[in-house]
XYZ file of C-alpha atoms in Angstrom:
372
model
C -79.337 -43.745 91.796
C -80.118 -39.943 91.555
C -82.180 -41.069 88.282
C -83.628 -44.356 89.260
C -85.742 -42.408 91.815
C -86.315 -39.630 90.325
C -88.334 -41.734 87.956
C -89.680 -44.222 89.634
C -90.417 -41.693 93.171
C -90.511 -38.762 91.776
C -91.766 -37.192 95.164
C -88.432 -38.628 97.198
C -86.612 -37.182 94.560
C -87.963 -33.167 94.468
C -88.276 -33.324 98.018
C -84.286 -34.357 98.557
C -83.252 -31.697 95.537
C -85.090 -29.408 97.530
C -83.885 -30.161 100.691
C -80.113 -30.147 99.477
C -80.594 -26.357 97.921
C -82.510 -25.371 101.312
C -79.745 -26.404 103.875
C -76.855 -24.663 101.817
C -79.279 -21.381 101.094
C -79.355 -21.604 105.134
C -76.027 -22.367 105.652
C -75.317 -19.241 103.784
C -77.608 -17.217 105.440
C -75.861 -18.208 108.560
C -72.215 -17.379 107.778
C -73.797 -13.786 106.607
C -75.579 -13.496 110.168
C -72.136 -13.834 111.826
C -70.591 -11.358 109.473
C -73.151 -8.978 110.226
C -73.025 -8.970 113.792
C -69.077 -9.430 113.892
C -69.300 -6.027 111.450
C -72.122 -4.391 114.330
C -69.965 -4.931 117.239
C -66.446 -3.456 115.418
C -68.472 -1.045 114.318
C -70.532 -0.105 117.594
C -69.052 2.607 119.717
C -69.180 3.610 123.539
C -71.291 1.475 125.378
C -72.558 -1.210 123.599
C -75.506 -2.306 126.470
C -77.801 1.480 125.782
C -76.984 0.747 121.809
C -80.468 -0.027 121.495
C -80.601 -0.596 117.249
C -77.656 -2.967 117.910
C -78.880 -4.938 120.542
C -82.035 -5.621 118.976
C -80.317 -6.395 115.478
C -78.761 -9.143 117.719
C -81.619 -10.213 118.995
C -83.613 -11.038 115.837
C -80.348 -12.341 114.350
C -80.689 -14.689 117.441
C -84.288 -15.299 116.672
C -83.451 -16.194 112.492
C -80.290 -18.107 113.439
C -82.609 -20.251 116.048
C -85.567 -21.059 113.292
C -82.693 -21.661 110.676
C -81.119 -24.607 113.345
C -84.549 -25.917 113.317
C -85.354 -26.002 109.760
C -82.441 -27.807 109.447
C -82.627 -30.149 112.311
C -86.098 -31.188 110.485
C -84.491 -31.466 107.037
C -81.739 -33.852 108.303
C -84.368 -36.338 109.821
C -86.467 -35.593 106.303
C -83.516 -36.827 104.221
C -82.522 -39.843 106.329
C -85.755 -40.829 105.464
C -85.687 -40.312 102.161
C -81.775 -41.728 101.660
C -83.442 -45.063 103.654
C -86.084 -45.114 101.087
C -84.152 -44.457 97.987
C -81.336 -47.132 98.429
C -83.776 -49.767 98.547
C -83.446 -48.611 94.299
C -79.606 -49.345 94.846
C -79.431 -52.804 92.906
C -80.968 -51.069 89.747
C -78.698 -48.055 89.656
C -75.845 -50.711 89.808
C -76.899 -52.593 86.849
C -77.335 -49.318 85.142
C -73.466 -48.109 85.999
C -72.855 -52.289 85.217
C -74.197 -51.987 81.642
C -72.485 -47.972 81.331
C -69.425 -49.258 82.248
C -69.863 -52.511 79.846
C -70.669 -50.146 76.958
C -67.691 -47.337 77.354
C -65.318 -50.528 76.656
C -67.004 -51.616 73.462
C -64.328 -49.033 71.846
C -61.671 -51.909 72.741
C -63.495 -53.712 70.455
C -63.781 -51.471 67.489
C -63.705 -47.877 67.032
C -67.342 -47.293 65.845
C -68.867 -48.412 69.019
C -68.447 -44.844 70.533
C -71.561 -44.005 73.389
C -72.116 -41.099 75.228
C -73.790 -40.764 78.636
C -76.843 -38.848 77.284
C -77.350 -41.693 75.124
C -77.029 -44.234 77.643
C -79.058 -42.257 80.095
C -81.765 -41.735 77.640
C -81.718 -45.851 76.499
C -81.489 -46.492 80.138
C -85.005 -43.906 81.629
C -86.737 -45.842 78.519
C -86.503 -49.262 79.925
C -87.960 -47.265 82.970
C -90.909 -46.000 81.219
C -91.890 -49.597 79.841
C -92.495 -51.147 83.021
C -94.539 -48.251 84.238
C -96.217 -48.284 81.316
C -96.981 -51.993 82.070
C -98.307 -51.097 85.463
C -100.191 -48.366 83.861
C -101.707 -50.816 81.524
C -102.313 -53.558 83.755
C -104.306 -50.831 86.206
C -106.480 -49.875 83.246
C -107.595 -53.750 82.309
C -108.795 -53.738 85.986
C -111.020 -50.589 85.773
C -112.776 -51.169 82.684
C -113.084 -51.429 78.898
C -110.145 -50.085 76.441
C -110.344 -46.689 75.226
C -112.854 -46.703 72.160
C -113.549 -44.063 69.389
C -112.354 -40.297 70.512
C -110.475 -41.052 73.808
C -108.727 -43.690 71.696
C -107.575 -41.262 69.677
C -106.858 -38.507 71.771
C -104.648 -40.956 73.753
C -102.774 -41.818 70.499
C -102.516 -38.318 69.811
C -101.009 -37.767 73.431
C -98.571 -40.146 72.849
C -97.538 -39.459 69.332
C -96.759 -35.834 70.494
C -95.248 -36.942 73.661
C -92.574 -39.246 71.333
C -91.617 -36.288 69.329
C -90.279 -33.914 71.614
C -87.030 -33.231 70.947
C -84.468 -34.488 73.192
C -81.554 -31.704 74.390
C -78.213 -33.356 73.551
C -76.173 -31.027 74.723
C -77.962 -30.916 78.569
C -76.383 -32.870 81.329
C -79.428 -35.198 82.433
C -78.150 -36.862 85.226
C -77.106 -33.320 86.758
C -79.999 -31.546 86.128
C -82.036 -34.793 88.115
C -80.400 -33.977 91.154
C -81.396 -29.817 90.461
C -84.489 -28.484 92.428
C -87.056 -26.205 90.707
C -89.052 -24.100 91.963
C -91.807 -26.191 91.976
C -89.647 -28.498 94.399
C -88.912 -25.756 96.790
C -92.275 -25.044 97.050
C -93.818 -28.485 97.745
C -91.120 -29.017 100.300
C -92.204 -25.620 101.800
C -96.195 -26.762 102.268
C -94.408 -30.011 104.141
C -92.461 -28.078 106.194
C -95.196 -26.031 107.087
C -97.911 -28.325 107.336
C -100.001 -26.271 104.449
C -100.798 -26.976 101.023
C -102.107 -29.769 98.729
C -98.179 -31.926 99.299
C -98.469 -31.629 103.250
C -102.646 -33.349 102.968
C -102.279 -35.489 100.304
C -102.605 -38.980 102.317
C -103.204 -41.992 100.958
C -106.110 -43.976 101.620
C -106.180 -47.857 102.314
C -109.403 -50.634 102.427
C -109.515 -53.561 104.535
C -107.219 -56.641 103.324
C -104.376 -53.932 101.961
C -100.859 -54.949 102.454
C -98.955 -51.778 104.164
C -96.038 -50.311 105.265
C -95.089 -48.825 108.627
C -92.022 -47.750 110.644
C -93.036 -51.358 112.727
C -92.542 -52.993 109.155
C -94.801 -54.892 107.175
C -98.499 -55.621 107.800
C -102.104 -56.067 106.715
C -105.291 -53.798 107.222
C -107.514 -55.513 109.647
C -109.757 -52.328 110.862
C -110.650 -48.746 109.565
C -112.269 -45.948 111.600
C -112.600 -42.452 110.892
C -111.734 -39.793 113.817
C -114.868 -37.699 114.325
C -112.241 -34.988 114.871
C -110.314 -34.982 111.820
C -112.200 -36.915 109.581
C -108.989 -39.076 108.753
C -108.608 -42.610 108.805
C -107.181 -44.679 111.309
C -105.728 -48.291 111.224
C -105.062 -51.156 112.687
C -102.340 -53.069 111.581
C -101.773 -57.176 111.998
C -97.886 -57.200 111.460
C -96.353 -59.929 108.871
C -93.298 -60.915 111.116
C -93.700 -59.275 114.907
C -95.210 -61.910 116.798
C -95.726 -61.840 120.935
C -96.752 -64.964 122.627
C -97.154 -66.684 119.388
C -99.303 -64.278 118.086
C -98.709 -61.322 115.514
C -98.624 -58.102 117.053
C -101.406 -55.503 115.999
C -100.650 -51.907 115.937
C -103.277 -48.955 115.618
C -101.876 -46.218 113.787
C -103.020 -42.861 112.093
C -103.354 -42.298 108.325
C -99.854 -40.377 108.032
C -98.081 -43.421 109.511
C -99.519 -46.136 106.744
C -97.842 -46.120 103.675
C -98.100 -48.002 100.523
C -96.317 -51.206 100.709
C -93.413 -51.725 97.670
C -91.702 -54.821 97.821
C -88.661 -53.590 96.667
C -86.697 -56.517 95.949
C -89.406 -57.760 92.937
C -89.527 -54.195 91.794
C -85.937 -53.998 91.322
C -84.761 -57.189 89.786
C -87.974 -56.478 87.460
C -86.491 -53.051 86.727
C -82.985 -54.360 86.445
C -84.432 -56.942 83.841
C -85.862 -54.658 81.582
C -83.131 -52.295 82.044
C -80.794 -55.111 80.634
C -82.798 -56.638 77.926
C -83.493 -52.865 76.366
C -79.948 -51.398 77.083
C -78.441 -54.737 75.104
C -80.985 -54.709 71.855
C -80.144 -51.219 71.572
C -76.193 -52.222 71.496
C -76.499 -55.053 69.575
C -78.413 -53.277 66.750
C -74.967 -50.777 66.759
C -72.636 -54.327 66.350
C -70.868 -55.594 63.329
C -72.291 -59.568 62.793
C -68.680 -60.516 63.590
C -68.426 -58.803 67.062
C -72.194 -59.831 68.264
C -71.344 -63.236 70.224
C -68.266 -61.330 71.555
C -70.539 -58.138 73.075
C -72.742 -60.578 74.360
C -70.772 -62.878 75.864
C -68.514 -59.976 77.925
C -72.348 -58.474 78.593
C -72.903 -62.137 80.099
C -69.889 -62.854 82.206
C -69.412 -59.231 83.430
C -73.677 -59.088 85.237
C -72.972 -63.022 86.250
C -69.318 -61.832 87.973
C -71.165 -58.304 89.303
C -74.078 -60.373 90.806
C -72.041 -63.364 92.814
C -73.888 -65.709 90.396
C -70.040 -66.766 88.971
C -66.856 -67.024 90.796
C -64.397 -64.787 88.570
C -61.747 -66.813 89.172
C -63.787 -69.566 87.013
C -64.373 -66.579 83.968
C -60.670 -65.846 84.260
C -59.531 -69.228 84.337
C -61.541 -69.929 80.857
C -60.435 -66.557 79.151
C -56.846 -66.392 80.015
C -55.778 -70.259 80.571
C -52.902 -69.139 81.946
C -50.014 -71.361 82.536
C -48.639 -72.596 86.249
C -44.533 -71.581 84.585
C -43.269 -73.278 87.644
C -44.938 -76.643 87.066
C -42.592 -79.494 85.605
C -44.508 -82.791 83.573
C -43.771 -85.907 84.915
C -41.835 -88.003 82.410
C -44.380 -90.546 82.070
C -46.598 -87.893 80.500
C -44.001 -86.258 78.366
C -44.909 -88.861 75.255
C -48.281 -87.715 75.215
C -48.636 -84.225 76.914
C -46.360 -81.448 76.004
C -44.659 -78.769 78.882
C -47.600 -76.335 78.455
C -50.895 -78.421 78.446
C -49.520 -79.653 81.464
C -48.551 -76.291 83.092
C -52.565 -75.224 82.238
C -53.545 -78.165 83.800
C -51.441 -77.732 86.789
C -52.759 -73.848 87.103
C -56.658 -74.724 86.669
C -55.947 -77.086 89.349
C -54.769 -74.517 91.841
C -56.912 -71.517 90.944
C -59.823 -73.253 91.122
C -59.899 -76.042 94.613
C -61.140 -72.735 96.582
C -63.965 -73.049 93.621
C -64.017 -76.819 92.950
C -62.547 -78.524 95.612
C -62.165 -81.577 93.398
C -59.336 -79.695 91.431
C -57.519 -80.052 95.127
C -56.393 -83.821 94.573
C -56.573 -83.978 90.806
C -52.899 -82.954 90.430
C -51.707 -85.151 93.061
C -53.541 -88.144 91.106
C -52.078 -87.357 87.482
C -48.407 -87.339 89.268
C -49.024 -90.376 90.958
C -50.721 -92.164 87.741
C -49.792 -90.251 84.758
C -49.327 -93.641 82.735
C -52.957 -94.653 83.180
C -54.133 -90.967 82.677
């Protein structure tokens, strides 16, 4: 999940790195403000009240443990925000531990289909990169022309370069997405303090746009500009709040207006590409023998994962196990031997939860084996 967002919000993602290294920096810094004034008072002698050093050490260790509380008061309402936002990516990172998973049992299969995470990982953020590169594209066809002459080139150029970097094998990339820099720490700074080019930046919205709010869903029906601080200021006709009939309108201020994502197309587009990429890339690995053997596992495993197949049908056509306890009928032992009939007799009962025509279909062959 860690990864999912880090690409695809790469704000939500600094910002909760951050946020995670802040709280245990001030966690620490608290446990060594209670040493320190546990070590003042043993160490403090005759009356402690006209100890003047001490009892202003105390004081200001008062002060710093009271703006540390604070900070992280703030930073747990920041990061419920951010988990809320970043599980809405939850069906993608499945798929992705889905098709891991799938892949670390190819070895069953054959030896040579060995993968390693970094592999996977790096397979798995390229699938990423296509359908933001698709957005990307599909932006630019709305602005203008193509690229022609220089900037055509220079763009190849960019890209060309980009592709050649060389990859560190031996780096842990899922652990160093969930590291802060120091370029994390200090963006989540300026939005702590209200300062700085990440606590402004606000985006803005046109009549007709389709937003986001903490009300839910809505469209843009006015825009006014506050004479006192120049921002923006909405009103909102909400998508599903009604009253009396009629949808609810909201006016709201610029930092309450977000872009609005619907999440669900955005993962099961994701998880798509994600899919189709991860399996080309294993299939080019496979031996011609073992191909419709991958892919059918690859099949049954996302169809079982999703609720799309009840695994008791999958398991019922792989294992056609046999019902041991089930005795023929002896009209059907000229023409159906002990263990067709003991299949028959388990498909029958591990599938009328399933098929609820397998309920009676035992109870008929009994009753009529001779015509069966």
């Amino acid at each position: 999940l860690s990864l999912v967002v880090r690409k695809e919000r790469p704000d939500l993602a600094s910002k909760k790195a951050a946020l995670i290294q802040q709280q245990n920096q001030f966690l620490i810094r608290i446990g060594e403000l209670e040493d320190e004034i546990l070590q003042r008072l043993a160490a403090a002698e005759g009356d402690i009240t006209e100890d003047r050093d001490l009892i202003e050490g105390l004081e200001n260790a008062k002060k710093l443990s009271t703006e540390i509380n604070k900070q992280l008061d703030q930073g747990k309402k920041t990061s419920k925000q951010i988990n809320m936002t970043s599980e809405k990516y939850r069906p993608t990172a499945r798929r992705g531990s889905q098709l891991f998973f799938i892949m670390q049992r190819l070895v069953m299969i054959h030896t040579y289909y060995i993968y390693s995470l970094n592999a996977f990982v790096v397979v798995f953020s390229s699938a990423i990169d296509m359908v933001q590169n698709e957005d990307k594209a599909a932006a630019k066809q709305k602005k203008g022309p193509k690229l022609r002459g220089l900037k055509k080139l220079q763009s190849f150029t960019k890209t060309i370069i980009h592709s050649m970097q060389r990859f560190p094998w031996s780096h842990n990339i899922l652990l160093e997405a969930s590291h802060a820099s120091n370029i994390d720490m200090s963006s989540l700074n300026a939005f702590f303090s209200g300062e700085g080019p990440e606590a402004t930046k606000l985006e803005v919205f046109a009549v007709g746009d389709v937003v986001d709010t903490s009300f839910g869903v809505g469209k843009v029906v006015e825009k006014h500009i506050m004479h006192d601080t120049g921002l923006p200021k909405y009103k909102i006709q909400m998508s599903s709040a009604t009253l009396n009939g009629k949808p609810m309108m909201f006016t709201l201020s610029s930092d309450s207006v977000r872009k609005y994502t619907n999440y669900a197309e955005r993962t099961t587009r994701l998880s798509d590409k994600i899919t189709k990429t991860i399996f080309n890339y294993v299939r080019r690995g496979l031996f011609e023998q073992d191909k419709l053997l991958v892919t059918t596992l690859l099949f049954f495993t996302l169809q079982v994962a999703n609720d799309r197949i009840d695994e008791k049908l999958v398991n019922s056509m792989l294992f056609n196990a046999l019902d041991e306890g089930a005795a023929a009928p002896e009209e059907a032992s000229g023409w159906m031997n002990l263990q067709a009939f003991q299949r028959l007799s388990n498909v029958c009962t591990e599938l009328k939860s399933v098929i609820p025509e397998c309920d009676g279909v035992m109870a008929e062959f009994v009753a009529n084996a001779g015509e069966w």
